[in-house]
PDBQT receptor file of N, H, CA, C and O in Angstrom, charges set to zero:
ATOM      1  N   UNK A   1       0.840  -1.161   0.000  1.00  0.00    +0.000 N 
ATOM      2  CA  UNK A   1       0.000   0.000   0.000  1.00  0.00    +0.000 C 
ATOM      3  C   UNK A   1       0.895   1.237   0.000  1.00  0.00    +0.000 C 
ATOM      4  O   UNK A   1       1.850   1.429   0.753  1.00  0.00    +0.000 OA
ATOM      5  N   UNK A   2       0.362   2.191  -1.128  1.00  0.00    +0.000 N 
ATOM      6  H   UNK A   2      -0.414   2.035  -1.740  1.00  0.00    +0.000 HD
ATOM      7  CA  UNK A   2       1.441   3.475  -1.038  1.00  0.00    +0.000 C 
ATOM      8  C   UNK A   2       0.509   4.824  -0.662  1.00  0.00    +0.000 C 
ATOM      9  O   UNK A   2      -0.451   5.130  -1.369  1.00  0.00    +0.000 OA
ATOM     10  N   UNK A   3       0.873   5.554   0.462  1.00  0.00    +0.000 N 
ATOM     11  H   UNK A   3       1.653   5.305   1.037  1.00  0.00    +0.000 HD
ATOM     12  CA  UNK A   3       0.372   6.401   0.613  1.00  0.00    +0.000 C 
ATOM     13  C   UNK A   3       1.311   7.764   0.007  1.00  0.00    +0.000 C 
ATOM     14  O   UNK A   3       2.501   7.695  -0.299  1.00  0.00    +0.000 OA
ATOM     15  N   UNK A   4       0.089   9.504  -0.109  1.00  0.00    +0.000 N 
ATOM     16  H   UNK A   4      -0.878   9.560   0.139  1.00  0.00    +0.000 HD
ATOM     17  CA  UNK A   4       1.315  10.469  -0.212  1.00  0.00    +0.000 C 
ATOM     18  C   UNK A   4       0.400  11.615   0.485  1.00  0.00    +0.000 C 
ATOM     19  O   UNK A   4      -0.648  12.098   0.054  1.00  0.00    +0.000 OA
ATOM     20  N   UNK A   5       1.073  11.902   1.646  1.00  0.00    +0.000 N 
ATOM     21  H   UNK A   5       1.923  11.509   1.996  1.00  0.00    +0.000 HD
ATOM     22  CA  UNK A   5       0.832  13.223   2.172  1.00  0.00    +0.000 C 
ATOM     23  C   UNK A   5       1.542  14.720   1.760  1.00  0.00    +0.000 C 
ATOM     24  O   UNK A   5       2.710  14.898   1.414  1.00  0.00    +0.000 OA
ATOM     25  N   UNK A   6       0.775  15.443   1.866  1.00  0.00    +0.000 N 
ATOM     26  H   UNK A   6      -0.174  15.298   2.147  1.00  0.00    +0.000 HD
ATOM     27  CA  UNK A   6       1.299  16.987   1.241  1.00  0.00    +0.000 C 
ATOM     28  C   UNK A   6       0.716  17.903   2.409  1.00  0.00    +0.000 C 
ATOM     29  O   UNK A   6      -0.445  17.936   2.818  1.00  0.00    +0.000 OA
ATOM     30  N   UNK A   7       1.942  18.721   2.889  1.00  0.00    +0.000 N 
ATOM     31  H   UNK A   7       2.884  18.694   2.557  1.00  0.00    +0.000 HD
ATOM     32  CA  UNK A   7       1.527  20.247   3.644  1.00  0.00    +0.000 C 
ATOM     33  C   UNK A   7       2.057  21.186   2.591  1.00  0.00    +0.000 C 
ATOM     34  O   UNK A   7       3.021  21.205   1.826  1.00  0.00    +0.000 OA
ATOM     35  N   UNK A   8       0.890  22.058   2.908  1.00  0.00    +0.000 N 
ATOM     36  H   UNK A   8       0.106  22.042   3.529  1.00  0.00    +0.000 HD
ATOM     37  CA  UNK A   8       1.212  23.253   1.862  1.00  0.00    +0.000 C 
ATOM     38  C   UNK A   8       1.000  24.495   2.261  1.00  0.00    +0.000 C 
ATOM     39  O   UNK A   8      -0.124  24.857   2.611  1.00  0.00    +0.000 OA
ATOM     40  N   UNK A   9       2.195  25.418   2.261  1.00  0.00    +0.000 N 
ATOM     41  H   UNK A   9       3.108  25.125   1.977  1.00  0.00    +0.000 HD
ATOM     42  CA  UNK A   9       2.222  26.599   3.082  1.00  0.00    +0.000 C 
ATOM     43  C   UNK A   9       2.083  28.072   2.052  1.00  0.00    +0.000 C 
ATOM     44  O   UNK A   9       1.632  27.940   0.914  1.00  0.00    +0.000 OA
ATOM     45  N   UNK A  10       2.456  29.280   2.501  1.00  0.00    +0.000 N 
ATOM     46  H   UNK A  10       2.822  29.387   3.425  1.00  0.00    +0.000 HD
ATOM     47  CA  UNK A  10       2.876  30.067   1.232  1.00  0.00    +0.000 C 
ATOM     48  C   UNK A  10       3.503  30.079   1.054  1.00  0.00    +0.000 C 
ATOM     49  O   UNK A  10       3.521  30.285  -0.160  1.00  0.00    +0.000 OA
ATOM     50  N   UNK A  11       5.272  29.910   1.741  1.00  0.00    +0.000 N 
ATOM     51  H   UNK A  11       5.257  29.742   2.726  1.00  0.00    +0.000 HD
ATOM     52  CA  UNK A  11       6.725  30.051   1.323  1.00  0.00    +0.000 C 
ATOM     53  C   UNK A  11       6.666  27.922   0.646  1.00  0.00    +0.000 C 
ATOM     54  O   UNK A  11       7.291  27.630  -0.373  1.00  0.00    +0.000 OA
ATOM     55  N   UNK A  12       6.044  27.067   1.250  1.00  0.00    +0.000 N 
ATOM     56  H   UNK A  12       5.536  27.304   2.078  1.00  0.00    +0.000 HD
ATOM     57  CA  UNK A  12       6.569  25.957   1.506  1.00  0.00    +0.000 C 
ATOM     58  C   UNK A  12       5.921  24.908   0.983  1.00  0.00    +0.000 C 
ATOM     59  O   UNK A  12       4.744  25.224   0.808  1.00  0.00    +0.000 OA
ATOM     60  N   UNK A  13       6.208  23.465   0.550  1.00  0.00    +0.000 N 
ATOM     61  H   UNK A  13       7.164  23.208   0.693  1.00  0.00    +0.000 HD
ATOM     62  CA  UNK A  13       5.737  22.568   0.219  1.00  0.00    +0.000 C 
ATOM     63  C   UNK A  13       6.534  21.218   0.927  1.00  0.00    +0.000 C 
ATOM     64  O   UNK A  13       7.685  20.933   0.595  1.00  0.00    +0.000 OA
ATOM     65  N   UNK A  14       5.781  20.443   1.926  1.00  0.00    +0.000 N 
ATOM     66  H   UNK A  14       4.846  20.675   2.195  1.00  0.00    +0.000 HD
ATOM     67  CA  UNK A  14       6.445  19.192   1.653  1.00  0.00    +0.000 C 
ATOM     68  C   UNK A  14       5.545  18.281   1.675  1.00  0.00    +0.000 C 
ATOM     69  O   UNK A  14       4.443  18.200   2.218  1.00  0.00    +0.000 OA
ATOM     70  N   UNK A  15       6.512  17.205   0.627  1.00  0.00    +0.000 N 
ATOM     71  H   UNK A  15       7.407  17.271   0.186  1.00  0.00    +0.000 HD
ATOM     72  CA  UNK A  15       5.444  16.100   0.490  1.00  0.00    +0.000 C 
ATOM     73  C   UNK A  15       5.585  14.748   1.267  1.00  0.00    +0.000 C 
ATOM     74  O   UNK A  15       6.725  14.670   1.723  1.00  0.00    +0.000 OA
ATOM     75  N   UNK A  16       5.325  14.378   1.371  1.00  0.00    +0.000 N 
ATOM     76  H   UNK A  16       4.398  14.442   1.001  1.00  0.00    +0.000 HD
ATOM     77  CA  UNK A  16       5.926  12.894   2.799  1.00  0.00    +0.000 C 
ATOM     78  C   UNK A  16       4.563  11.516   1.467  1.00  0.00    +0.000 C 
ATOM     79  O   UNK A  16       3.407  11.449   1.048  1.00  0.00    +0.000 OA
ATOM     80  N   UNK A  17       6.037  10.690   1.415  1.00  0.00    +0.000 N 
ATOM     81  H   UNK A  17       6.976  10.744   1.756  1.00  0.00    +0.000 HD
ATOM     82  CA  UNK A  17       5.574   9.142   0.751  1.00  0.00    +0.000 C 
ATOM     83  C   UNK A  17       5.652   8.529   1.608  1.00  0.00    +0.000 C 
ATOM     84  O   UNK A  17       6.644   8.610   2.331  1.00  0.00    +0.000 OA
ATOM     85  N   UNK A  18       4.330   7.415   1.946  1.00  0.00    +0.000 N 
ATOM     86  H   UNK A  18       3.524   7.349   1.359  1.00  0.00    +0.000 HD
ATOM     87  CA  UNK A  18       4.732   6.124   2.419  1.00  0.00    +0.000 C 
ATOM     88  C   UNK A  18       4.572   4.981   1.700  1.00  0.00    +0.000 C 
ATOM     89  O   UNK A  18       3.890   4.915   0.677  1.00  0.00    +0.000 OA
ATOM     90  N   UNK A  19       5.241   3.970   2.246  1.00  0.00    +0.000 N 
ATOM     91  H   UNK A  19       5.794   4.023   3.077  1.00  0.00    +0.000 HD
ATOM     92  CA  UNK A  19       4.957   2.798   1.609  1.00  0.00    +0.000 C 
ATOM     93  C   UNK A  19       4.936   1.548   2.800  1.00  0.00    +0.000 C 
ATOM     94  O   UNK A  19       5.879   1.405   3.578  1.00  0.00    +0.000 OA
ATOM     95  N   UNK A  20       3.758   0.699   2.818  1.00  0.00    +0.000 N 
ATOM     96  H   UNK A  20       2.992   0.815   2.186  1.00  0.00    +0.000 HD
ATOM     97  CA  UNK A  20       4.278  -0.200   4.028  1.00  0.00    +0.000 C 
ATOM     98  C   UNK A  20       3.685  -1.753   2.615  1.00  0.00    +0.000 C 
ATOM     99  O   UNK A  20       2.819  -1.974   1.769  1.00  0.00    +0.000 OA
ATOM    100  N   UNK A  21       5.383  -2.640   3.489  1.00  0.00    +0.000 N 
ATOM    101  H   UNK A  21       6.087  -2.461   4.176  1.00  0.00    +0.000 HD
ATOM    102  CA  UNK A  21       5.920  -3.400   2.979  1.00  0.00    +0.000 C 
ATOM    103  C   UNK A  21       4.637  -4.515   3.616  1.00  0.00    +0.000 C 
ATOM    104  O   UNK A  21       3.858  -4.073   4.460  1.00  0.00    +0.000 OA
ATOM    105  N   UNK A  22       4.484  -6.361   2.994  1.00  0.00    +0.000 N 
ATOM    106  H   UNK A  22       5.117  -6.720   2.308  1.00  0.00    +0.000 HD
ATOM    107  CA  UNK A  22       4.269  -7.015   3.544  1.00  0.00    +0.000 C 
ATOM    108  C   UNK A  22       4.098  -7.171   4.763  1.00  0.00    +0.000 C 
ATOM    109  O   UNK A  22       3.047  -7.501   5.314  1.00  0.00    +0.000 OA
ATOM    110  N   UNK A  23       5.306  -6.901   5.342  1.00  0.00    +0.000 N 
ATOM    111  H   UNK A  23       6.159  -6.633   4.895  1.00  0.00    +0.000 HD
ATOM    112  CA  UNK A  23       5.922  -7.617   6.281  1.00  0.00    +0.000 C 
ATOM    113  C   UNK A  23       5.724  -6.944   7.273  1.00  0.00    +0.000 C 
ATOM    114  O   UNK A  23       6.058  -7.388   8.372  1.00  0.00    +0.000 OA
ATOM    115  N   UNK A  24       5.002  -5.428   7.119  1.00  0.00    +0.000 N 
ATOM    116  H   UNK A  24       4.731  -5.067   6.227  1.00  0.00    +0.000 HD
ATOM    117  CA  UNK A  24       4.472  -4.646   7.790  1.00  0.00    +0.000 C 
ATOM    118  C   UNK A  24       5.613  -3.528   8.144  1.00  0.00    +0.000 C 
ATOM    119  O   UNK A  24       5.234  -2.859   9.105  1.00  0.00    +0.000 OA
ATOM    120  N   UNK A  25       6.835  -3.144   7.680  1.00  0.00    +0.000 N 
ATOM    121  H   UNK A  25       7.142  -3.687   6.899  1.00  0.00    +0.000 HD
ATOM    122  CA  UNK A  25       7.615  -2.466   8.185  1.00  0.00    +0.000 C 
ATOM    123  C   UNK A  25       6.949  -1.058   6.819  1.00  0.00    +0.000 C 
ATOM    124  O   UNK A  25       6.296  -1.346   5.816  1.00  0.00    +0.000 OA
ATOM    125  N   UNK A  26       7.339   0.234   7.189  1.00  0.00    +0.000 N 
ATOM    126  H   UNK A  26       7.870   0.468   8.004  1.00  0.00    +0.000 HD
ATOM    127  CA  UNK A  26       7.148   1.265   6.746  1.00  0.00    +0.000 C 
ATOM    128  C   UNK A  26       8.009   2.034   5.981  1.00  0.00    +0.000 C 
ATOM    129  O   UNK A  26       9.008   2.514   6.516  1.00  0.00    +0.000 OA
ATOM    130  N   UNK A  27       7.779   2.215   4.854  1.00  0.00    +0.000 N 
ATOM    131  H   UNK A  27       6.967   1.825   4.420  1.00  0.00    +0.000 HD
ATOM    132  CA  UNK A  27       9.048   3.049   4.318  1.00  0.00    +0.000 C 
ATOM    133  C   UNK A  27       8.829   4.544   4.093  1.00  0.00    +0.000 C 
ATOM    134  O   UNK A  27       7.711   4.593   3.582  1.00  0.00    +0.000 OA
ATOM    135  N   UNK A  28       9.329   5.869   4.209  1.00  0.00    +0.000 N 
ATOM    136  H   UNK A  28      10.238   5.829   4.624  1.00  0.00    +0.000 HD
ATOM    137  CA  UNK A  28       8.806   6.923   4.139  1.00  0.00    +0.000 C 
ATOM    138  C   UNK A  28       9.908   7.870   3.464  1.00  0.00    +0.000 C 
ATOM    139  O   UNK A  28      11.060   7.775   3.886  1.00  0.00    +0.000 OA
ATOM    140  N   UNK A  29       9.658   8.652   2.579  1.00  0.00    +0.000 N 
ATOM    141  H   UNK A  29       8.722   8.729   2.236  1.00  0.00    +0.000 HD
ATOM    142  CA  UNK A  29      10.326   9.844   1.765  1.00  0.00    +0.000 C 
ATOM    143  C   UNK A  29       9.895  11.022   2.050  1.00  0.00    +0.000 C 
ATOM    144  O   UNK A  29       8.730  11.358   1.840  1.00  0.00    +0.000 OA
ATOM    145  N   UNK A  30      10.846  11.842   2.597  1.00  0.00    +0.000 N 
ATOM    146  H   UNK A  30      11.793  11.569   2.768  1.00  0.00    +0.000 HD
ATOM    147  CA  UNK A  30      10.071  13.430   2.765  1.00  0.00    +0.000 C 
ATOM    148  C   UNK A  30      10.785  14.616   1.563  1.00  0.00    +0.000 C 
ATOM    149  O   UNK A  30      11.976  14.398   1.340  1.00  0.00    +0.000 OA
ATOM    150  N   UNK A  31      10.313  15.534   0.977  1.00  0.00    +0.000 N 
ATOM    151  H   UNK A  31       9.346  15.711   1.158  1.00  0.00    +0.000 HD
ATOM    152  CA  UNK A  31      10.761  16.412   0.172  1.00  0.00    +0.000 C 
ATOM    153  C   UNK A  31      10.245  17.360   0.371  1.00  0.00    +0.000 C 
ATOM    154  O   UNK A  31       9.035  17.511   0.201  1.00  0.00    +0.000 OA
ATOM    155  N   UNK A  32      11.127  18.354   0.834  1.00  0.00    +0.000 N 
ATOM    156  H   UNK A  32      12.110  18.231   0.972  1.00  0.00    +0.000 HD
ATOM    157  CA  UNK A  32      10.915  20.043   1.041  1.00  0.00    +0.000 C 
ATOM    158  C   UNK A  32      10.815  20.997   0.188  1.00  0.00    +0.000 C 
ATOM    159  O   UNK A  32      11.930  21.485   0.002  1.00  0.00    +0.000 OA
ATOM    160  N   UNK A  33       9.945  21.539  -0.473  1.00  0.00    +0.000 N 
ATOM    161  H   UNK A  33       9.040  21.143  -0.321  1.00  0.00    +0.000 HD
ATOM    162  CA  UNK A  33      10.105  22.369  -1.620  1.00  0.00    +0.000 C 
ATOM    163  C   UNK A  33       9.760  23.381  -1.724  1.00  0.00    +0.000 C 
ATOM    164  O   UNK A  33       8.589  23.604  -2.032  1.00  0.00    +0.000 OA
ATOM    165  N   UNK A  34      10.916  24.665  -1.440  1.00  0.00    +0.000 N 
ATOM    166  H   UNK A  34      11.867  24.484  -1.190  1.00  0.00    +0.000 HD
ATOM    167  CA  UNK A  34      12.396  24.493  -1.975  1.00  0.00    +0.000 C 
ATOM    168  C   UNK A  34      12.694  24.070  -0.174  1.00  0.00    +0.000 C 
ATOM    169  O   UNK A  34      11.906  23.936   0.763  1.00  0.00    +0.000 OA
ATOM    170  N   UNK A  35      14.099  23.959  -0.261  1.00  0.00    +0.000 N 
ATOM    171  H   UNK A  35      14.738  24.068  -1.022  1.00  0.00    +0.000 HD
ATOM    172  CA  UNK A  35      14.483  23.400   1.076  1.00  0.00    +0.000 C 
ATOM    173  C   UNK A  35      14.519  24.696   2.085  1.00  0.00    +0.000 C 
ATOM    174  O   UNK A  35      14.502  25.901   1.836  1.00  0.00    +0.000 OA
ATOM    175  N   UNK A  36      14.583  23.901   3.443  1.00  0.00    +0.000 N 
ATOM    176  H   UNK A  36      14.597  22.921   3.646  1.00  0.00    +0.000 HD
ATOM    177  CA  UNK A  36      14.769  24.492   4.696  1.00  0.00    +0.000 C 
ATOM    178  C   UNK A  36      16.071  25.274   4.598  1.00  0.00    +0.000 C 
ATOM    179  O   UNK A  36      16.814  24.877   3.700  1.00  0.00    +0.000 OA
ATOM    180  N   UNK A  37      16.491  26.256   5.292  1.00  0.00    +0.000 N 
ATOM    181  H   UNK A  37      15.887  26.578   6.021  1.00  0.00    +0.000 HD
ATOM    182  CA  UNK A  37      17.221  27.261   5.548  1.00  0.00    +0.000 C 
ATOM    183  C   UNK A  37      17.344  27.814   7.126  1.00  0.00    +0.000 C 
ATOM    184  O   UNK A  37      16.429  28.045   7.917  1.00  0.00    +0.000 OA
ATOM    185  N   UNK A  38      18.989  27.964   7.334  1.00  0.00    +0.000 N 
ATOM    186  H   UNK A  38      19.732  27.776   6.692  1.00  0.00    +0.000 HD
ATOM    187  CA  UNK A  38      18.562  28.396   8.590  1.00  0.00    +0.000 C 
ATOM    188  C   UNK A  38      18.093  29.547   9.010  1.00  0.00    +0.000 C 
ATOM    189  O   UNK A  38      17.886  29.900  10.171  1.00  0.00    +0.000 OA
ATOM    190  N   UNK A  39      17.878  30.318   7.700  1.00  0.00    +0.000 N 
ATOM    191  H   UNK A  39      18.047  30.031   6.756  1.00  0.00    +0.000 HD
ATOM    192  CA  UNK A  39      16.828  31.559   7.713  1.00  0.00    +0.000 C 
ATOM    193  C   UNK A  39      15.199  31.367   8.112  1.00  0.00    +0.000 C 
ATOM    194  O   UNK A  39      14.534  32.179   8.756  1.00  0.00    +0.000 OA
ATOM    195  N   UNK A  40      14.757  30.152   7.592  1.00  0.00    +0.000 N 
ATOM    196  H   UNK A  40      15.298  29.492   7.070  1.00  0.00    +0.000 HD
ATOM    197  CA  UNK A  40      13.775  29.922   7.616  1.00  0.00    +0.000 C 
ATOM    198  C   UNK A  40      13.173  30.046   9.246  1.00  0.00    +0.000 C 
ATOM    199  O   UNK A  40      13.828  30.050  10.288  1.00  0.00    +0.000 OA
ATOM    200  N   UNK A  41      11.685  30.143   9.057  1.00  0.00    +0.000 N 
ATOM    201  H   UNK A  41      11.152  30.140   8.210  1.00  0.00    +0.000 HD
ATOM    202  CA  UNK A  41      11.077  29.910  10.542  1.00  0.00    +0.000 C 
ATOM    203  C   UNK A  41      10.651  28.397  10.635  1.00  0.00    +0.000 C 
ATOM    204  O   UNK A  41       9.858  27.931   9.817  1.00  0.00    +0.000 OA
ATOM    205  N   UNK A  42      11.115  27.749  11.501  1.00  0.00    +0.000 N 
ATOM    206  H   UNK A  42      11.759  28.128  12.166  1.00  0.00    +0.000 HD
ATOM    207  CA  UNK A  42      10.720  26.134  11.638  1.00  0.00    +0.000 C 
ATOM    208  C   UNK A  42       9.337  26.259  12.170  1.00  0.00    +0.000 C 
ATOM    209  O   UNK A  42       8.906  25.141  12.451  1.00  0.00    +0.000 OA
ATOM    210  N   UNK A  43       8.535  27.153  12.398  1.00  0.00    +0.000 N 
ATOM    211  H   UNK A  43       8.885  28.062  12.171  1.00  0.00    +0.000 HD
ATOM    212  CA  UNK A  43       7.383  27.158  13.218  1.00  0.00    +0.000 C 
ATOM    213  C   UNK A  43       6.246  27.560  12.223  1.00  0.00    +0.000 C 
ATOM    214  O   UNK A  43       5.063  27.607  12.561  1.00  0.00    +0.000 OA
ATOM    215  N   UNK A  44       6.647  27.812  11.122  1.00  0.00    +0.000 N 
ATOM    216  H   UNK A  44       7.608  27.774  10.847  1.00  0.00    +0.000 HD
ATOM    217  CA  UNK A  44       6.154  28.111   9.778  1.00  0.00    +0.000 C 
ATOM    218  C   UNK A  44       5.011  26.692   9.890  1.00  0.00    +0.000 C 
ATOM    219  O   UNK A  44       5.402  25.535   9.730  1.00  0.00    +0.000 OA
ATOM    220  N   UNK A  45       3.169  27.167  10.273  1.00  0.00    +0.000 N 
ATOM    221  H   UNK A  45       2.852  28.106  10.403  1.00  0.00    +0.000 HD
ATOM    222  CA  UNK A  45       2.184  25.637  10.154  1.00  0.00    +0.000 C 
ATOM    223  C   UNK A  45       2.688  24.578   9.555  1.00  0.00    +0.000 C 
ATOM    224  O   UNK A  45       2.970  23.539  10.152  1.00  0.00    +0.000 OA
ATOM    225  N   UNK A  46       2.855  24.788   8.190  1.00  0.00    +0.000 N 
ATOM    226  H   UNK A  46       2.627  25.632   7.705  1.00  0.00    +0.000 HD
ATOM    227  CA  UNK A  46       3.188  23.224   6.591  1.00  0.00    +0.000 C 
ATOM    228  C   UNK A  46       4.810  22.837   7.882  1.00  0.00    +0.000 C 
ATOM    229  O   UNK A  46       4.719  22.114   8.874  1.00  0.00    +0.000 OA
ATOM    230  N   UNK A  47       5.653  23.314   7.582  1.00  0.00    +0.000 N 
ATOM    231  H   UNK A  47       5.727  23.901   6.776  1.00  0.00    +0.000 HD
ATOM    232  CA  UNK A  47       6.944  22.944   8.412  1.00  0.00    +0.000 C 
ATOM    233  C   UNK A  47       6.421  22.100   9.838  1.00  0.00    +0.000 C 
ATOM    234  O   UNK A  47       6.730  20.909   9.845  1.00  0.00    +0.000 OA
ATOM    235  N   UNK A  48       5.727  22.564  10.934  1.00  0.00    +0.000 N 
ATOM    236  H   UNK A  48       5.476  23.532  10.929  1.00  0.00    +0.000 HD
ATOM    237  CA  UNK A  48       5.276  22.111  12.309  1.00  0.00    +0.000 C 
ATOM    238  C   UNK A  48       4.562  21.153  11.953  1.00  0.00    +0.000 C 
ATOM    239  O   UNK A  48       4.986  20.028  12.216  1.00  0.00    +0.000 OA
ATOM    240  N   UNK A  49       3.647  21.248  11.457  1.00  0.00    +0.000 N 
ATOM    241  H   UNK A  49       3.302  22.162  11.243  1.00  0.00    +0.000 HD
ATOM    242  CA  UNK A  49       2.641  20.054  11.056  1.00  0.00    +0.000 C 
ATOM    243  C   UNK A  49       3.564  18.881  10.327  1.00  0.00    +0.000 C 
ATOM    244  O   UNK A  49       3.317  17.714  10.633  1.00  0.00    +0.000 OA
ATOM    245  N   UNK A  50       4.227  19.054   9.727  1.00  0.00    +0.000 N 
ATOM    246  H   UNK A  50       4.428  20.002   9.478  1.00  0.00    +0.000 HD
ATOM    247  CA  UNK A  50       5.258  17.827   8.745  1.00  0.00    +0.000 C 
ATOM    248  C   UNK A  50       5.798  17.376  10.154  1.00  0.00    +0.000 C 
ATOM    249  O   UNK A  50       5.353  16.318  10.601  1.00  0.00    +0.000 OA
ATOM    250  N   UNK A  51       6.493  17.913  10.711  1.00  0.00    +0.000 N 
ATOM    251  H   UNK A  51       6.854  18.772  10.348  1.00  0.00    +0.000 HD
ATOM    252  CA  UNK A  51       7.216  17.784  12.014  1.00  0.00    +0.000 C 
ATOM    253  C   UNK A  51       6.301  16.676  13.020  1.00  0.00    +0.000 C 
ATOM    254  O   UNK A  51       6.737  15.610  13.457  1.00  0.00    +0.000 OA
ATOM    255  N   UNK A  52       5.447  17.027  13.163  1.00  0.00    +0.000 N 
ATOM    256  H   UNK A  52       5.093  17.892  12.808  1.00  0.00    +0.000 HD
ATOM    257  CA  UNK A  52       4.206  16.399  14.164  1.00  0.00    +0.000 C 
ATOM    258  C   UNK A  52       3.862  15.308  13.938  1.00  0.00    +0.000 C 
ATOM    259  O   UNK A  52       3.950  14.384  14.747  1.00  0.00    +0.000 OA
ATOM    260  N   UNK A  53       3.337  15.211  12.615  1.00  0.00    +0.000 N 
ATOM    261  H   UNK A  53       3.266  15.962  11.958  1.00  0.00    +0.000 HD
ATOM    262  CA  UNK A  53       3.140  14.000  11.930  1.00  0.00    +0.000 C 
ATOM    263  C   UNK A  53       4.140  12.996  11.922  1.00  0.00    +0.000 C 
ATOM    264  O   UNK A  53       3.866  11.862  12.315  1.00  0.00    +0.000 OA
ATOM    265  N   UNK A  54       5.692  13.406  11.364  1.00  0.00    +0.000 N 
ATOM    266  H   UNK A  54       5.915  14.328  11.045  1.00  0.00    +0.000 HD
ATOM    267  CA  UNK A  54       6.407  12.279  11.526  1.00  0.00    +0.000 C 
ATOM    268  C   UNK A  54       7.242  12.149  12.891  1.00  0.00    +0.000 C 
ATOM    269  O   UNK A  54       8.341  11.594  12.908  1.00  0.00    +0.000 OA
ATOM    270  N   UNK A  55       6.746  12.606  13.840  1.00  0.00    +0.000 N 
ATOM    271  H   UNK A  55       5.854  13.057  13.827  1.00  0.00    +0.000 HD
ATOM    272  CA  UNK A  55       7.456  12.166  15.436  1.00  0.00    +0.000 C 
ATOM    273  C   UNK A  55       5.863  11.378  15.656  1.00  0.00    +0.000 C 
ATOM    274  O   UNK A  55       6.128  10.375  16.318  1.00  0.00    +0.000 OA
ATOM    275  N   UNK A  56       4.760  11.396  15.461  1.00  0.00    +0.000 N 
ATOM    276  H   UNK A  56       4.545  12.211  14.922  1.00  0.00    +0.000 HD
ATOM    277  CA  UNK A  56       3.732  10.448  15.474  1.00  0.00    +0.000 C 
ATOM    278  C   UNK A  56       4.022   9.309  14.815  1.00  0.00    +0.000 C 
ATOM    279  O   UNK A  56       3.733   8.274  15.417  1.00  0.00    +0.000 OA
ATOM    280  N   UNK A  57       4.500   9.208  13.777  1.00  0.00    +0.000 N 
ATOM    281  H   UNK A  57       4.735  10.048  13.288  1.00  0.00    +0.000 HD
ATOM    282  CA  UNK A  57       4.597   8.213  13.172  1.00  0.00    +0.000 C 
ATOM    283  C   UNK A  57       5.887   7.053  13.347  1.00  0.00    +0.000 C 
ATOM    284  O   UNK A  57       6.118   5.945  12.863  1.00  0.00    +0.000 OA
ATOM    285  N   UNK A  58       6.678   8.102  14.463  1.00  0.00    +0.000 N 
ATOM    286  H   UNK A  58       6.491   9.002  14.856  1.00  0.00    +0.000 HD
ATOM    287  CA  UNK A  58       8.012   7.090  15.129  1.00  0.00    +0.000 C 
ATOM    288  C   UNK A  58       7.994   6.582  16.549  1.00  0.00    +0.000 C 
ATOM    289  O   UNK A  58       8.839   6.000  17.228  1.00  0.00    +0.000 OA
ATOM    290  N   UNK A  59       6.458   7.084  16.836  1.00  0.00    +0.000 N 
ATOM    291  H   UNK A  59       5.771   7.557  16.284  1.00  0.00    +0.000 HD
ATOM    292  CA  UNK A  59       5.884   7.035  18.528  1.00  0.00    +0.000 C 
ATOM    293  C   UNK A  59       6.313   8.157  19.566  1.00  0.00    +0.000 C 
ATOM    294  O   UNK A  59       6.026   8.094  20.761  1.00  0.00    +0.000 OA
ATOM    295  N   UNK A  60       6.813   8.878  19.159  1.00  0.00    +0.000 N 
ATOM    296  H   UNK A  60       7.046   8.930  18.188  1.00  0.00    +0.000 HD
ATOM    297  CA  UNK A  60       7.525   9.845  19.849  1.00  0.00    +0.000 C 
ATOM    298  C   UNK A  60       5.918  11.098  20.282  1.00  0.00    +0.000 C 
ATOM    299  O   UNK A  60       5.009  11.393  19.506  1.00  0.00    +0.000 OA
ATOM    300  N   UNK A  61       6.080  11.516  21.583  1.00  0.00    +0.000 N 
ATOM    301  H   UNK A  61       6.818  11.276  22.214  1.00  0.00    +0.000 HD
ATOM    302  CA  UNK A  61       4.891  12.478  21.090  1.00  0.00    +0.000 C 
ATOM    303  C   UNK A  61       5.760  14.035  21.513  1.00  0.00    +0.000 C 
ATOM    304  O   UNK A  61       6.611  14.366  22.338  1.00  0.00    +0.000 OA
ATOM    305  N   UNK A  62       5.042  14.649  20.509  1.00  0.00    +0.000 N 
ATOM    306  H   UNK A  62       4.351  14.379  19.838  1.00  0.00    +0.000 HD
ATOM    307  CA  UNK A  62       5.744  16.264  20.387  1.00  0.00    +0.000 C 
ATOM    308  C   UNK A  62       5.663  17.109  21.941  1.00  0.00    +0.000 C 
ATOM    309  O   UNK A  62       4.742  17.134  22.758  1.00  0.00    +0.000 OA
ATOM    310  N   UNK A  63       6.547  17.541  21.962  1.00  0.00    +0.000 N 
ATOM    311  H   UNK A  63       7.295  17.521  21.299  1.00  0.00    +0.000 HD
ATOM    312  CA  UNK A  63       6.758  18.467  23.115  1.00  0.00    +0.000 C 
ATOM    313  C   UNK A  63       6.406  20.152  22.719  1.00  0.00    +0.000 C 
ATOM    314  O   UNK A  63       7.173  20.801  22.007  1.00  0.00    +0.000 OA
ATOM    315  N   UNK A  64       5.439  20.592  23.157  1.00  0.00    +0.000 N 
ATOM    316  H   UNK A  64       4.817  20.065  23.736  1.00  0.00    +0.000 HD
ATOM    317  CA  UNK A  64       5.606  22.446  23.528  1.00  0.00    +0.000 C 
ATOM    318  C   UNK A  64       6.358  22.820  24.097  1.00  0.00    +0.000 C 
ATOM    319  O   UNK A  64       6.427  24.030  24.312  1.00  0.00    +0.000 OA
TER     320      UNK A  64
């Protein structure tokens, strides 16, 4: 099964692929478009939300 998630900001785009195998393990691709900068604001919604989602998806839960 292949999934594809997209956040979409005004400066930002990323797209996050999954794919889960048989065997049940998960495979995932993320692409930033255009990329992060350390100019950038990481708190930018599309950026936080990408963020959120994949510390959910490693069991981790997000800290404020």
């Amino acid at each position: 099964m292949q999934t594809k998630v997209t956040f979409k900001g005004e400066k930002r785009e990323i797209d996050m692929s999954f794919e889960l195998a048989e065997d049940g393990s998960l495979d995932y691709s993320v692409n930033v478009n255009p990329e992060l900068t350390p100019e950038d604001d990481a708190m930018e919604l599309e950026t936080r939300l990408a963020f959120i989602f994949l510390k959910t998806l490693e069991g981790d839960t997000p800290q404020e």
